[in-house]
Coordinates of C-alpha atoms in Angstrom, one line a residue:
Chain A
X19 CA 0.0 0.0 0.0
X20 CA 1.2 3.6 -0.6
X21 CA 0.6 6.1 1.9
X22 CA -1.2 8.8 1.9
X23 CA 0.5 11.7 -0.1
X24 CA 1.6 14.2 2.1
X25 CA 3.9 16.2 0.6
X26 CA 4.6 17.6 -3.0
X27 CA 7.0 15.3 -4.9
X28 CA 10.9 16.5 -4.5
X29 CA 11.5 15.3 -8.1
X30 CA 8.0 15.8 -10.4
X31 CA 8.4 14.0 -13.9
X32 CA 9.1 16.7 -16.7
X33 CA 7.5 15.6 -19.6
X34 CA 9.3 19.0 -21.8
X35 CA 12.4 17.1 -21.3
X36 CA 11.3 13.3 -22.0
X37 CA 10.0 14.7 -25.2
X38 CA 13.1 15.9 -26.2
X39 CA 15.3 12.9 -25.5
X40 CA 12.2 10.7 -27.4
X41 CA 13.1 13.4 -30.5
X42 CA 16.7 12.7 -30.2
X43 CA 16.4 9.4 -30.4
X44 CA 14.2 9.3 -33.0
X45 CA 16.5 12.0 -34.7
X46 CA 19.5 9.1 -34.4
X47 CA 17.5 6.2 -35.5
X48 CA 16.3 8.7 -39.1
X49 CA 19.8 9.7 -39.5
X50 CA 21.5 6.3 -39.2
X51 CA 18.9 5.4 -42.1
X52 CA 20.1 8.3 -44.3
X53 CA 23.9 7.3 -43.5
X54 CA 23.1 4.2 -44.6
X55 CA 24.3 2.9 -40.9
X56 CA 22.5 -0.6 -40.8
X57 CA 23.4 -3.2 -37.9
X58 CA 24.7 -6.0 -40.6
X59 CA 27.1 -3.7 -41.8
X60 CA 28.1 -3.3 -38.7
X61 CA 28.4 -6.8 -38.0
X62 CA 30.4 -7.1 -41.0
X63 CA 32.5 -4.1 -39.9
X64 CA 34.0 -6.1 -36.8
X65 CA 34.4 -8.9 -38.0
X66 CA 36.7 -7.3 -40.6
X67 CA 37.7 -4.9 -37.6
X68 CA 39.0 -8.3 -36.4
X69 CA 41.4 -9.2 -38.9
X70 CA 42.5 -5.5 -39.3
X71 CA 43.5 -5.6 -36.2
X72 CA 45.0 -9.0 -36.4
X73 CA 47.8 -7.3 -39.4
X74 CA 48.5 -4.6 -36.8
X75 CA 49.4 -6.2 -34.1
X76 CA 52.5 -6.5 -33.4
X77 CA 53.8 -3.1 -34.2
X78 CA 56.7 -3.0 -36.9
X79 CA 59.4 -1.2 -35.1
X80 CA 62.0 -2.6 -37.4
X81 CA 65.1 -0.8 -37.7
X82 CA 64.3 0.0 -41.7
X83 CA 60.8 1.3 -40.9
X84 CA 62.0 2.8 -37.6
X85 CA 64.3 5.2 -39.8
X86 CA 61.6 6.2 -41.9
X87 CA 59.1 6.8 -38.9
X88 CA 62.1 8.7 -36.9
X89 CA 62.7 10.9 -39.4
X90 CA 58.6 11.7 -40.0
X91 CA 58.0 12.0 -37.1
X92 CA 61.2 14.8 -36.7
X93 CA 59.8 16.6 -40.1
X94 CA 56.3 16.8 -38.5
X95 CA 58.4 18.3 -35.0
X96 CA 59.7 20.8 -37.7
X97 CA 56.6 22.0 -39.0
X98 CA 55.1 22.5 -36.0
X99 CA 57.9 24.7 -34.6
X100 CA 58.4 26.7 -37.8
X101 CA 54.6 27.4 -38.4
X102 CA 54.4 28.3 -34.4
X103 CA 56.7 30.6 -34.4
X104 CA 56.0 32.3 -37.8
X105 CA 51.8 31.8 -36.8
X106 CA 52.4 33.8 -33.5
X107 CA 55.0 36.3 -35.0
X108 CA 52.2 37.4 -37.3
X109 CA 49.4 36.9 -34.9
X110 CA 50.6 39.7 -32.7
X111 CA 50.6 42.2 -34.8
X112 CA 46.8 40.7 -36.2
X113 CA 45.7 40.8 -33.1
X114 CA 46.6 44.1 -31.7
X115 CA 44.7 45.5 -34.7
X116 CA 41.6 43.4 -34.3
X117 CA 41.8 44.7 -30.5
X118 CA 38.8 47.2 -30.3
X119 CA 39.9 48.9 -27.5
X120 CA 43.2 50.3 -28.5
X121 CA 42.3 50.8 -32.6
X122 CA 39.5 52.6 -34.7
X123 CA 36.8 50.5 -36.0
X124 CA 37.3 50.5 -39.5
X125 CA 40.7 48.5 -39.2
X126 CA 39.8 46.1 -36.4
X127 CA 36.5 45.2 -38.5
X128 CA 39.2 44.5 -41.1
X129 CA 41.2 42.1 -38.7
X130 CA 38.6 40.9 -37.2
X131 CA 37.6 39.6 -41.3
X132 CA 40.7 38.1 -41.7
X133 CA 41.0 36.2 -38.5
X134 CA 37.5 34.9 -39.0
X135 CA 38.9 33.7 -42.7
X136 CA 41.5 31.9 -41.0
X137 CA 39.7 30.0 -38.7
X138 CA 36.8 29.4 -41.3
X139 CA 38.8 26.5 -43.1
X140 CA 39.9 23.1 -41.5
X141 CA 43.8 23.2 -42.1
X142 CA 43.6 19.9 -44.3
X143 CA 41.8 21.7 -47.2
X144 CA 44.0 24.8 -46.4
X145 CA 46.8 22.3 -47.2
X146 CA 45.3 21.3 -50.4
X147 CA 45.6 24.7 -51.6
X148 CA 48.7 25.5 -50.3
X149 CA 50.3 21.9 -52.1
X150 CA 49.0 23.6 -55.1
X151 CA 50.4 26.9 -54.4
X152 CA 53.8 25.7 -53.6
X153 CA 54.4 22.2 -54.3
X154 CA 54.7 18.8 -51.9
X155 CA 56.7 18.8 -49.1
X156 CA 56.4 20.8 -45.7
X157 CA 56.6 23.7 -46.6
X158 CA 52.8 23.7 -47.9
X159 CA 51.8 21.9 -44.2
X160 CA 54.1 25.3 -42.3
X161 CA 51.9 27.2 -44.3
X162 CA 48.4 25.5 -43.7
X163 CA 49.3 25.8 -39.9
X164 CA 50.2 29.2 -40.1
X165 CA 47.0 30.3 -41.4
X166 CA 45.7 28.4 -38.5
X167 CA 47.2 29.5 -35.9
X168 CA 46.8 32.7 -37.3
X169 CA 43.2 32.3 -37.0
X170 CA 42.9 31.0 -33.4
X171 CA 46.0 32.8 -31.6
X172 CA 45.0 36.1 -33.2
X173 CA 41.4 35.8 -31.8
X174 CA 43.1 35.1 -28.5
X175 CA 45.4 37.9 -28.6
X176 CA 42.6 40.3 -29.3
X177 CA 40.3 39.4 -27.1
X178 CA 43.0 39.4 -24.0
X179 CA 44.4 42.9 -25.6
X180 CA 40.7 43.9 -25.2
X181 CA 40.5 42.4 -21.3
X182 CA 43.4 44.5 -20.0
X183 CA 42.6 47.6 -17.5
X184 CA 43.1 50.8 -19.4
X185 CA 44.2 52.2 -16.2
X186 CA 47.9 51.6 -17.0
X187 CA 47.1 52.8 -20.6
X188 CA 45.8 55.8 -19.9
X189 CA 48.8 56.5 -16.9
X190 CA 51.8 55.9 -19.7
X191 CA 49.4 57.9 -22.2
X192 CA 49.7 61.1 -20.2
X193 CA 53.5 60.5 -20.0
X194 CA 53.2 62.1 -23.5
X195 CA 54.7 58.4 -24.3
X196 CA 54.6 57.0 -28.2
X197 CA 52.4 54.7 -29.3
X198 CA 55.0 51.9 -29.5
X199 CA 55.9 52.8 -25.5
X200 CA 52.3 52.5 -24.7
X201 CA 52.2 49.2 -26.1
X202 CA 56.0 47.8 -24.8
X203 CA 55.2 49.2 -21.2
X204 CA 51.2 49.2 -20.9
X205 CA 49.9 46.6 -23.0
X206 CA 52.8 44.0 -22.9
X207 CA 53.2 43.3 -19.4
X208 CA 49.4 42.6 -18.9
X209 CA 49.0 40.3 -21.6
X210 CA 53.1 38.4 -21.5
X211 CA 52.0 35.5 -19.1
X212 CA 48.4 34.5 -21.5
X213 CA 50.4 35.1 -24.7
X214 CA 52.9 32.4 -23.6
X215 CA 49.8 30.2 -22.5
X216 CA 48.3 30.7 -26.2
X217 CA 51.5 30.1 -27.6
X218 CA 52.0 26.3 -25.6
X219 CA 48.7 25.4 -26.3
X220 CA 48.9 26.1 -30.3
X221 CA 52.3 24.2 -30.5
X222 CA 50.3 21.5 -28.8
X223 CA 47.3 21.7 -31.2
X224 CA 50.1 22.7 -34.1
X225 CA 51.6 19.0 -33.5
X226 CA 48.7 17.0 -33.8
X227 CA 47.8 18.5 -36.8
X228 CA 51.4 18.4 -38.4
X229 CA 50.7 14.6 -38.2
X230 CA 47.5 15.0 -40.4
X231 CA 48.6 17.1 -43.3
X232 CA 50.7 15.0 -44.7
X233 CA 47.3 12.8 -46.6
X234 CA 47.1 15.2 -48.5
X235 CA 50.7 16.1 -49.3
X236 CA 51.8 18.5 -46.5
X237 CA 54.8 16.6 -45.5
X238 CA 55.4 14.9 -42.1
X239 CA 55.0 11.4 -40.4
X240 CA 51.2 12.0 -41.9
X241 CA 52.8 10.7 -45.5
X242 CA 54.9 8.3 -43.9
X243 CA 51.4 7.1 -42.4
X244 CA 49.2 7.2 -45.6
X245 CA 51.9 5.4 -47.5
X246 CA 52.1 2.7 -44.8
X247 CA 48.4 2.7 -44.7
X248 CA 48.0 2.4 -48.4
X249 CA 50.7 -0.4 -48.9
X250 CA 48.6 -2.6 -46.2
X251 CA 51.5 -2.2 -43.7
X252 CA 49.0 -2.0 -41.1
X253 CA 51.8 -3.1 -38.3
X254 CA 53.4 0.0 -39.3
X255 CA 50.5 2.4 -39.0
X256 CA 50.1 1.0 -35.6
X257 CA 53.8 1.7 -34.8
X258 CA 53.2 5.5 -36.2
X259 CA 50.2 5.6 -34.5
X260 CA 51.9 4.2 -30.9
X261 CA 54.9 7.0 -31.9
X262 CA 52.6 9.9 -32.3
X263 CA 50.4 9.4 -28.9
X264 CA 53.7 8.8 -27.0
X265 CA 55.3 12.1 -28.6
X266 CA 52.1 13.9 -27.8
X267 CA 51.6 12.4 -24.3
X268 CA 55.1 14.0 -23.5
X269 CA 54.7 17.0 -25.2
X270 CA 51.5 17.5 -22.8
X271 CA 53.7 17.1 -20.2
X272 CA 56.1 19.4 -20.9
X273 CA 53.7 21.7 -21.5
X274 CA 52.7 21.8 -17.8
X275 CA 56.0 22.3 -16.9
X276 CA 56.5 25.4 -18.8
X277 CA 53.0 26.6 -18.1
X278 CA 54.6 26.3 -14.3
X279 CA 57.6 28.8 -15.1
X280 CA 55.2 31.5 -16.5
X281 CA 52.5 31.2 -13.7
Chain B
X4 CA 68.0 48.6 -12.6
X5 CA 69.5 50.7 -10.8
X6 CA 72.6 49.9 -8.8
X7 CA 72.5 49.0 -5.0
X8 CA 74.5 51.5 -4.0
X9 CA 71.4 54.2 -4.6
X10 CA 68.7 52.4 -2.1
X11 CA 68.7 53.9 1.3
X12 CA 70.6 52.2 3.6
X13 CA 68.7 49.1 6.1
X14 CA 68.7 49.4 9.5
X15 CA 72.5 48.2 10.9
X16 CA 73.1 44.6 10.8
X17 CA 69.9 44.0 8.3
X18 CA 70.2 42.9 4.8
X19 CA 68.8 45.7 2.2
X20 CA 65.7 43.7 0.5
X21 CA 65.3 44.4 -2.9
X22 CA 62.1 44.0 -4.8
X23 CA 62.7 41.7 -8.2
X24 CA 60.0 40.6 -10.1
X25 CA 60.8 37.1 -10.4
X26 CA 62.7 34.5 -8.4
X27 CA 66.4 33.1 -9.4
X28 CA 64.7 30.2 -9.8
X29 CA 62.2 31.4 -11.9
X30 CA 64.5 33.5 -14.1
X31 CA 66.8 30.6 -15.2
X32 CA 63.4 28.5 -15.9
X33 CA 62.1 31.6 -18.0
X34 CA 65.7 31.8 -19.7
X35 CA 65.7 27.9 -20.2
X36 CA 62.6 28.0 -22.0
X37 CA 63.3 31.0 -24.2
X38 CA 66.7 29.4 -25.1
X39 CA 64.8 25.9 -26.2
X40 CA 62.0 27.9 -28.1
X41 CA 65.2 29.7 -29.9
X42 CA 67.5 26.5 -30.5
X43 CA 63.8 24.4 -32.0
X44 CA 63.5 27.3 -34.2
X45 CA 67.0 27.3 -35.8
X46 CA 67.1 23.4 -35.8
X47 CA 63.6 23.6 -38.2
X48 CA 64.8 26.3 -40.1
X49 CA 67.9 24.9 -40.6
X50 CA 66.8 21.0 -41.5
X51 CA 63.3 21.6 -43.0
X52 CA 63.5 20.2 -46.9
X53 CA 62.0 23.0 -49.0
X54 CA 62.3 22.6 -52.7
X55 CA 63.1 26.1 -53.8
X56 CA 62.2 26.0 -57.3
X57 CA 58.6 25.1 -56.3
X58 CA 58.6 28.4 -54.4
X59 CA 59.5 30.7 -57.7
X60 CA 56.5 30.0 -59.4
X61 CA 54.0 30.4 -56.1
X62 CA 52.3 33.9 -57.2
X63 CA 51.8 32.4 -60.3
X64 CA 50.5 28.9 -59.3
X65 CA 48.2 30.9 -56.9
X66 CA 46.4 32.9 -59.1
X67 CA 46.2 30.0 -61.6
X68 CA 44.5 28.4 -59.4
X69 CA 41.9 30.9 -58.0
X70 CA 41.7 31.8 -61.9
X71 CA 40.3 28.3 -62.5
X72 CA 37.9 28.4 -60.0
X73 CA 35.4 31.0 -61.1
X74 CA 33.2 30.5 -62.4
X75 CA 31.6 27.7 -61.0
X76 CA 30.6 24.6 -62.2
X77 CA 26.7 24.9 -61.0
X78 CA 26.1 21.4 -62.8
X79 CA 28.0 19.8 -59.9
X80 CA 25.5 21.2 -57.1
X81 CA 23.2 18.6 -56.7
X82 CA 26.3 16.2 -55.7
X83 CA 27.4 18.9 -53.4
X84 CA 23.7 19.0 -51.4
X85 CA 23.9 15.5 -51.2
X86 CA 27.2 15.7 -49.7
X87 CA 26.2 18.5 -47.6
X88 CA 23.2 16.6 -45.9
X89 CA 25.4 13.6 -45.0
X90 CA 28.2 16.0 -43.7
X91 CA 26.0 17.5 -40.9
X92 CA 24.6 13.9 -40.1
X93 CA 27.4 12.4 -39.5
X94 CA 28.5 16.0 -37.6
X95 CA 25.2 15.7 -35.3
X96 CA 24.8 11.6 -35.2
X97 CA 29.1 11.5 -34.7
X98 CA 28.8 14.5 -31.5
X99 CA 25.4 12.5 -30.1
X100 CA 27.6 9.0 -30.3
X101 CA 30.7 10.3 -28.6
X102 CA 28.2 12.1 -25.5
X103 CA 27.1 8.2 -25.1
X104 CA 30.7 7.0 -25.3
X105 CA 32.4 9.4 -23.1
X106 CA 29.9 10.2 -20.1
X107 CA 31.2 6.8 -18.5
X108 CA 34.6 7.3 -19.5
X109 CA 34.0 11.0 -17.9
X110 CA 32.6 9.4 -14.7
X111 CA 35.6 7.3 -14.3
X112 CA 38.5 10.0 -15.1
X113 CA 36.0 11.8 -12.2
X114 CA 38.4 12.2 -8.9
X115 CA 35.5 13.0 -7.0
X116 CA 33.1 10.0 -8.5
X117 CA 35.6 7.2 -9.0
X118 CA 37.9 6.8 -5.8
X119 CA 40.6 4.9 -7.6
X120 CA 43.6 6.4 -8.9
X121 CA 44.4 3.5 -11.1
X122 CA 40.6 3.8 -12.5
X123 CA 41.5 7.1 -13.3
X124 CA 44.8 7.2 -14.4
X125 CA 43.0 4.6 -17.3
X126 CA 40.6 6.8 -18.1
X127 CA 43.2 9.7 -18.5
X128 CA 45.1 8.0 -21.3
X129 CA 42.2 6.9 -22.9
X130 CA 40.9 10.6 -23.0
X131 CA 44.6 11.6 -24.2
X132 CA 44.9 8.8 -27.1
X133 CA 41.6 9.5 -28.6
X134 CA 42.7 13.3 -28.6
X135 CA 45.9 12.6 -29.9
X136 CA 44.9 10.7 -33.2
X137 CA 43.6 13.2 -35.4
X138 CA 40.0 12.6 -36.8
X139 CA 41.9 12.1 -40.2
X140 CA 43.8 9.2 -39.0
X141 CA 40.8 7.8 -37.0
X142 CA 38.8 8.6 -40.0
X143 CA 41.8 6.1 -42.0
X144 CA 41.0 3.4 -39.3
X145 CA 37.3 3.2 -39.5
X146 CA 37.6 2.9 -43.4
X147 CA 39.7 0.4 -43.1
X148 CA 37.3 -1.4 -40.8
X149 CA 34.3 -0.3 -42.3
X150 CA 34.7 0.3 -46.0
X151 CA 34.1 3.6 -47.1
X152 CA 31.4 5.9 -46.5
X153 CA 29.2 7.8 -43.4
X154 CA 29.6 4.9 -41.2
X155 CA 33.3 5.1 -41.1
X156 CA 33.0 9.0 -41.0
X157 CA 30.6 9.2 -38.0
X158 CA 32.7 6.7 -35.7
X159 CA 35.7 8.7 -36.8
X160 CA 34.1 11.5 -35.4
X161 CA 32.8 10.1 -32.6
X162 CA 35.7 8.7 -31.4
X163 CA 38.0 11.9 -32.4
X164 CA 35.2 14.1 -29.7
X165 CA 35.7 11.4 -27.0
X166 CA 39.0 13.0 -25.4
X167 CA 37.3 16.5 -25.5
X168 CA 34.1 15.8 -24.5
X169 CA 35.3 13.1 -22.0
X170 CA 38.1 15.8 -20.5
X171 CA 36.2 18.6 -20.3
X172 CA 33.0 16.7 -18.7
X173 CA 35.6 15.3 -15.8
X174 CA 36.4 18.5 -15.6
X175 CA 32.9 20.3 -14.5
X176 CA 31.9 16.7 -12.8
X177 CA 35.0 17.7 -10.5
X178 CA 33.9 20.9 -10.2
X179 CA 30.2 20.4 -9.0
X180 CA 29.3 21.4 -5.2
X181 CA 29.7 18.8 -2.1
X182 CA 26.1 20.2 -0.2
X183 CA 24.0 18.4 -2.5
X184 CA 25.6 15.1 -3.2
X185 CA 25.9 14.9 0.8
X186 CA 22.3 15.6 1.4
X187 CA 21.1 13.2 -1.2
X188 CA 23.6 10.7 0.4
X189 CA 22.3 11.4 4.0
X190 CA 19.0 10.9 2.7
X191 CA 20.4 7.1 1.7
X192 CA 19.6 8.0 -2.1
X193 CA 21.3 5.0 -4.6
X194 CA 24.3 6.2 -6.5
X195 CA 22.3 6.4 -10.0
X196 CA 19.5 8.5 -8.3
X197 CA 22.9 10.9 -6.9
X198 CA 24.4 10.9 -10.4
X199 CA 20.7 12.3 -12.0
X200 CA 20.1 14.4 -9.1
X201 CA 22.8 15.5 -7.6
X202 CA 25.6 15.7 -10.1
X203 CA 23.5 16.4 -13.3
X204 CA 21.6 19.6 -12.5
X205 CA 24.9 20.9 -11.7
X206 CA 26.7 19.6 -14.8
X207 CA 24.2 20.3 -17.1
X208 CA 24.9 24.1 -18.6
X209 CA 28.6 22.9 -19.2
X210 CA 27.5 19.7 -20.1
X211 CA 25.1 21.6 -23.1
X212 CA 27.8 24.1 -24.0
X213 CA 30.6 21.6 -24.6
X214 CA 28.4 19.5 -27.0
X215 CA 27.3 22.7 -28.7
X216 CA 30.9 23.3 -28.8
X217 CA 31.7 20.1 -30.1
X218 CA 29.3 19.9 -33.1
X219 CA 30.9 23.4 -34.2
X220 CA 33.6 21.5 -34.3
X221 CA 32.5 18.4 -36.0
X222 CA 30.7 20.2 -38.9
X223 CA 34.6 21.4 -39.8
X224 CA 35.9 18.1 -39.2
X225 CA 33.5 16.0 -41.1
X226 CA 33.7 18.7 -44.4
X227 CA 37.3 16.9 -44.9
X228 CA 36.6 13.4 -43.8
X229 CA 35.4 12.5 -47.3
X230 CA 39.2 13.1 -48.7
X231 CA 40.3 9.6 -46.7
X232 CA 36.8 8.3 -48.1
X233 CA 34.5 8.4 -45.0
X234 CA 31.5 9.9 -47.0
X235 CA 30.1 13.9 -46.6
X236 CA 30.6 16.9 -48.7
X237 CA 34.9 16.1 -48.9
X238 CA 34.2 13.0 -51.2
X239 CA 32.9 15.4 -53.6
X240 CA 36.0 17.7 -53.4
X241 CA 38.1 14.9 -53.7
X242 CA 36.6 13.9 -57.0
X243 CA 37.0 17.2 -58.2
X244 CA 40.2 18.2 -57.0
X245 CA 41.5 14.2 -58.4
X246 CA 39.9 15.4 -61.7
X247 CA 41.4 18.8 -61.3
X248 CA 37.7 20.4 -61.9
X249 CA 39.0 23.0 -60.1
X250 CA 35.3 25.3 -60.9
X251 CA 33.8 22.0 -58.9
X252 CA 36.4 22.2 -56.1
X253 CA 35.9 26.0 -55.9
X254 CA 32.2 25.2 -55.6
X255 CA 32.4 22.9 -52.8
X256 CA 34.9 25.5 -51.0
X257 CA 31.9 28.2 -51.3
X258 CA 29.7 26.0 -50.0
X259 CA 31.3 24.7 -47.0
X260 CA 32.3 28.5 -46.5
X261 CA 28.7 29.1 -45.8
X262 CA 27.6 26.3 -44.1
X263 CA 30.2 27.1 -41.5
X264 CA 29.3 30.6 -41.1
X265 CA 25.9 29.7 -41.1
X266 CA 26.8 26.5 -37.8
X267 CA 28.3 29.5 -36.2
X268 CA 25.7 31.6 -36.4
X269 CA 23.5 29.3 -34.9
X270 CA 25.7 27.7 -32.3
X271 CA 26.3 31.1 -30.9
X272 CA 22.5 32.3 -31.0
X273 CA 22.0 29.5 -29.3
X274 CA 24.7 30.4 -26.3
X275 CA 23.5 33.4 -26.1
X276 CA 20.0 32.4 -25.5
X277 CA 20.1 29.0 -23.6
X278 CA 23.1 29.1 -21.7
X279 CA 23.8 32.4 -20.7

């Protein structure tokens, strides 16, 4: 028997939200149908998945193919460096005129179109345009991740430039100080410690994408990967694959460390 | 900056403390890292292969290629709308399959939820790996496994969004309040009925703006899956970039152009207006 109700129930159904989750699901199940995602196919799928991973295991660290990995996996290091450095060395000047504090509107809006470019197009079809432009190799991945970074550092960069107290501004201002001495000894110092931050984090994000645009002809262990993956050397994709994580997982911890420095 | 000899003198017998921004220590750490940044720079510059006679004709190859693209090749459209429509399915169905995946993954990285620092130390590098391998290279996997098309491109996606999802859900699961949960365990309320409500109605804005997030993110992503074969809008710029149809290619470019205005447009309406 239930008692007598005495008191209004804590947790009353709400039948808003069980609609929706009903909609999602039967969103899921209408666009499985239009992806042609069937359960037999999926069935198929792993048992396939089974063998595939059957010919990768175990990883092909032989000294031939660990040459050709070691030396990837260095070229993809390079282009992440290079396009870091060249990304943030333009990104500070892009984002100090998309800053709407310190400049007149006409020119940030003008910045603030070009960083918005940059960040519109994923950097593997920016890749395919700049292996066009300028040939195979890694110079066309640098360039790819420079637009990138470009597009999310100089974001960043504008948006802290816009955060700072314009106290400090306004103080070396009235010194009758230049415009460049307002920026070394006003701006600067407030915005150093998240410029490094931004910095870290887009050699981090630069790296894991150094490994990518190589399928498409950027350069870097992501051709030594395709050209494994393409031959069927699926013990040496895993390899790659086991090399890239590892490089990454210690690059993340690095990263701590030097975020620790600039705290 | 200036020399010691211009402070005013300490009481006798006391050292004269000087004000420095940063510590010794903190100095030679700053200095270490500048010198590394320095040194990886020159190393790149220095070893990078660039094929200078590939670089003369640049300009040239540039506007070539821009020069091919217009006009457009409007015959191609109905290909690209077909592309289109499975591009943001397998965006939406790939963000919806990685929530499902990574909640429980999320629970157990959770310090506060799962008291075992091997559990979490698991769920860590799971979180990390799926991060690490790009959605291209997961894409590569799936297709593998899967043969080609959306099926291949959704699980790439999905299991590309797992790390961030996964991390960032820890993250604000970390984050929630102690009152509650300790009330509802006072009360002698099972764990699932302390997960739904005591955790969820305080994980639930982030929990809405980092799948929000995510999909912004997957309707870039999944534009290019179609170049590794994983279905969507990129096997259509594959073919035509293959064919070097460059009017085609240009088209597609236009067209993902707006779509992704158009997702951020809505994704940030949406902010505005539900989360904030």
């Amino acid at each position: 028997m239930t008692p007598a109700r005495t008191r209004r129930d804590a947790f009353p159904v709400n039948w808003t939200a069980r609609a929706l989750w009903l909609a999602l699901v039967v969103y899921c199940v209408y666009a499985a149908q239009i992806l042609q995602i069937t359960w037999s196919r999926f069935v198929i799928g792993m048992d396939q998945g089974a063998t595939f991973l059957a010919r990768m295991w175990p990883p092909n660290f032989g000294p031939q193919k660990l040459d050709l990995i070691i030396q990837g996996m260095l070229e993809s290091l390079q282009i992440a460096f290079l396009s870091t450095a060249a990304g943030i060395l333009l990104a500070l000047p892009l984002g100090l005129l998309a800053a709407r504090n310190l400049m007149p509107s006409p020119v940030c809006w003008g910045a603030r179109g070009l960083i918005a470019l940059c960040r519109t197009f994923h950097p593997v079809i920016v890749s395919i345009l700049f292996v066009k432009a300028v040939g195979f190799g890694a110079l066309a991945g640098v360039l790819a991740l420079v637009v990138a970074t470009l597009g999310f550092v100089g974001k960043l960069f504008a948006e802290a430039i816009e955060e700072i107290s314009m106290k400090q501004v306004e103080a070396v201002r009235a010194t009758g100080a230049s415009f460049a001495s307002v920026l070394i000894m006003a701006v600067v110092p407030q915005v150093m410690a998240r410029f490094v931050g931004f910095g870290i984090y887009q050699l981090d994000s630069n790296l894991r994408n150094s490994t990518m645009v190589g399928i498409v002809g950027g350069g870097g262990i992501g051709a030594t990967l395709f050209t494994a993956y393409q031959r069927f050397d699926y013990d040496v994709v895993l390899a790659i694959l086991i090399v890239i994580i590892a490089l990454i997982l210690l690059f993340e911890l690095i990263s701590t460390q030097i975020r620790k420095v600039f705290q | 900056m200036s020399s010691p000899n211009s402070l005013p003198a300490g009481p006798a017998g006391k050292e004269v403390r000087r004000w420095t921004r940063f510590t010794p220590a903190e100095r030679v750490g700053r200095s270490l890292v500048y010198l590394a940044a320095v040194i990886a720079i020159i190393w790149s510059v220095k070893t990078i292969e660039v094929i200078p006679e590939f670089l003369y004709d640049a300009p040239a190859q540039t506007l070539d290629l821009f020069a091919r693209m217009w006009p457009f090749d409007w015959a191609f459209w109905p290909k690209v709308v077909d592309g289109l429509i499975e591009t943001l399915h397998t965006a939406t169905l790939g963000t919806i399959l990685s929530i499902i995946l990574a909640v429980p993954i999320a629970l157990l990285a959770a310090r506060n939820i799962t008291r075992s620092v091997a559990l979490n130390s698991i769920a860590h590098v799971l979180l990390v790996s799926s991060r690490s391998v790009n959605s291209l290279i997961w894409a590569l996997l799936f297709v593998a496994i899967f043969g080609p098309g959306a099926l291949a491109g959704t699980l790439a996606i999905a299991f590309r969004s797992i790390g961030f999802v996964g991390k960032l859900l820890a993250e604000a699961i970390e984050e929630a309040q102690k009152g509650p949960i300790e009330a509802l365990t006072a009360a002698g309320a099972p764990p699932f009925a302390i997960l739904t409500k005591g955790y969820w109605p305080q994980v639930e804005p982030s929990f809405w703006s980092v799948a929000l997030f995510r999909w912004d993110i997957n309707v870039r992503e999944s534009a290019v899956l179609g170049l590794v074969g994983a279905g969507g809008i990129g096997v259509a710029l594959d073919a035509a970039i293959n064919n070097l149809y460059w009017d085609q290619a240009g088209l597609v470019l236009a067209t993902i152009f707006a779509v992704i205005v158009a997702t951020e447009i809505v994704t940030s309406s949406i902010r505005s207006r539900i989360i904030q």
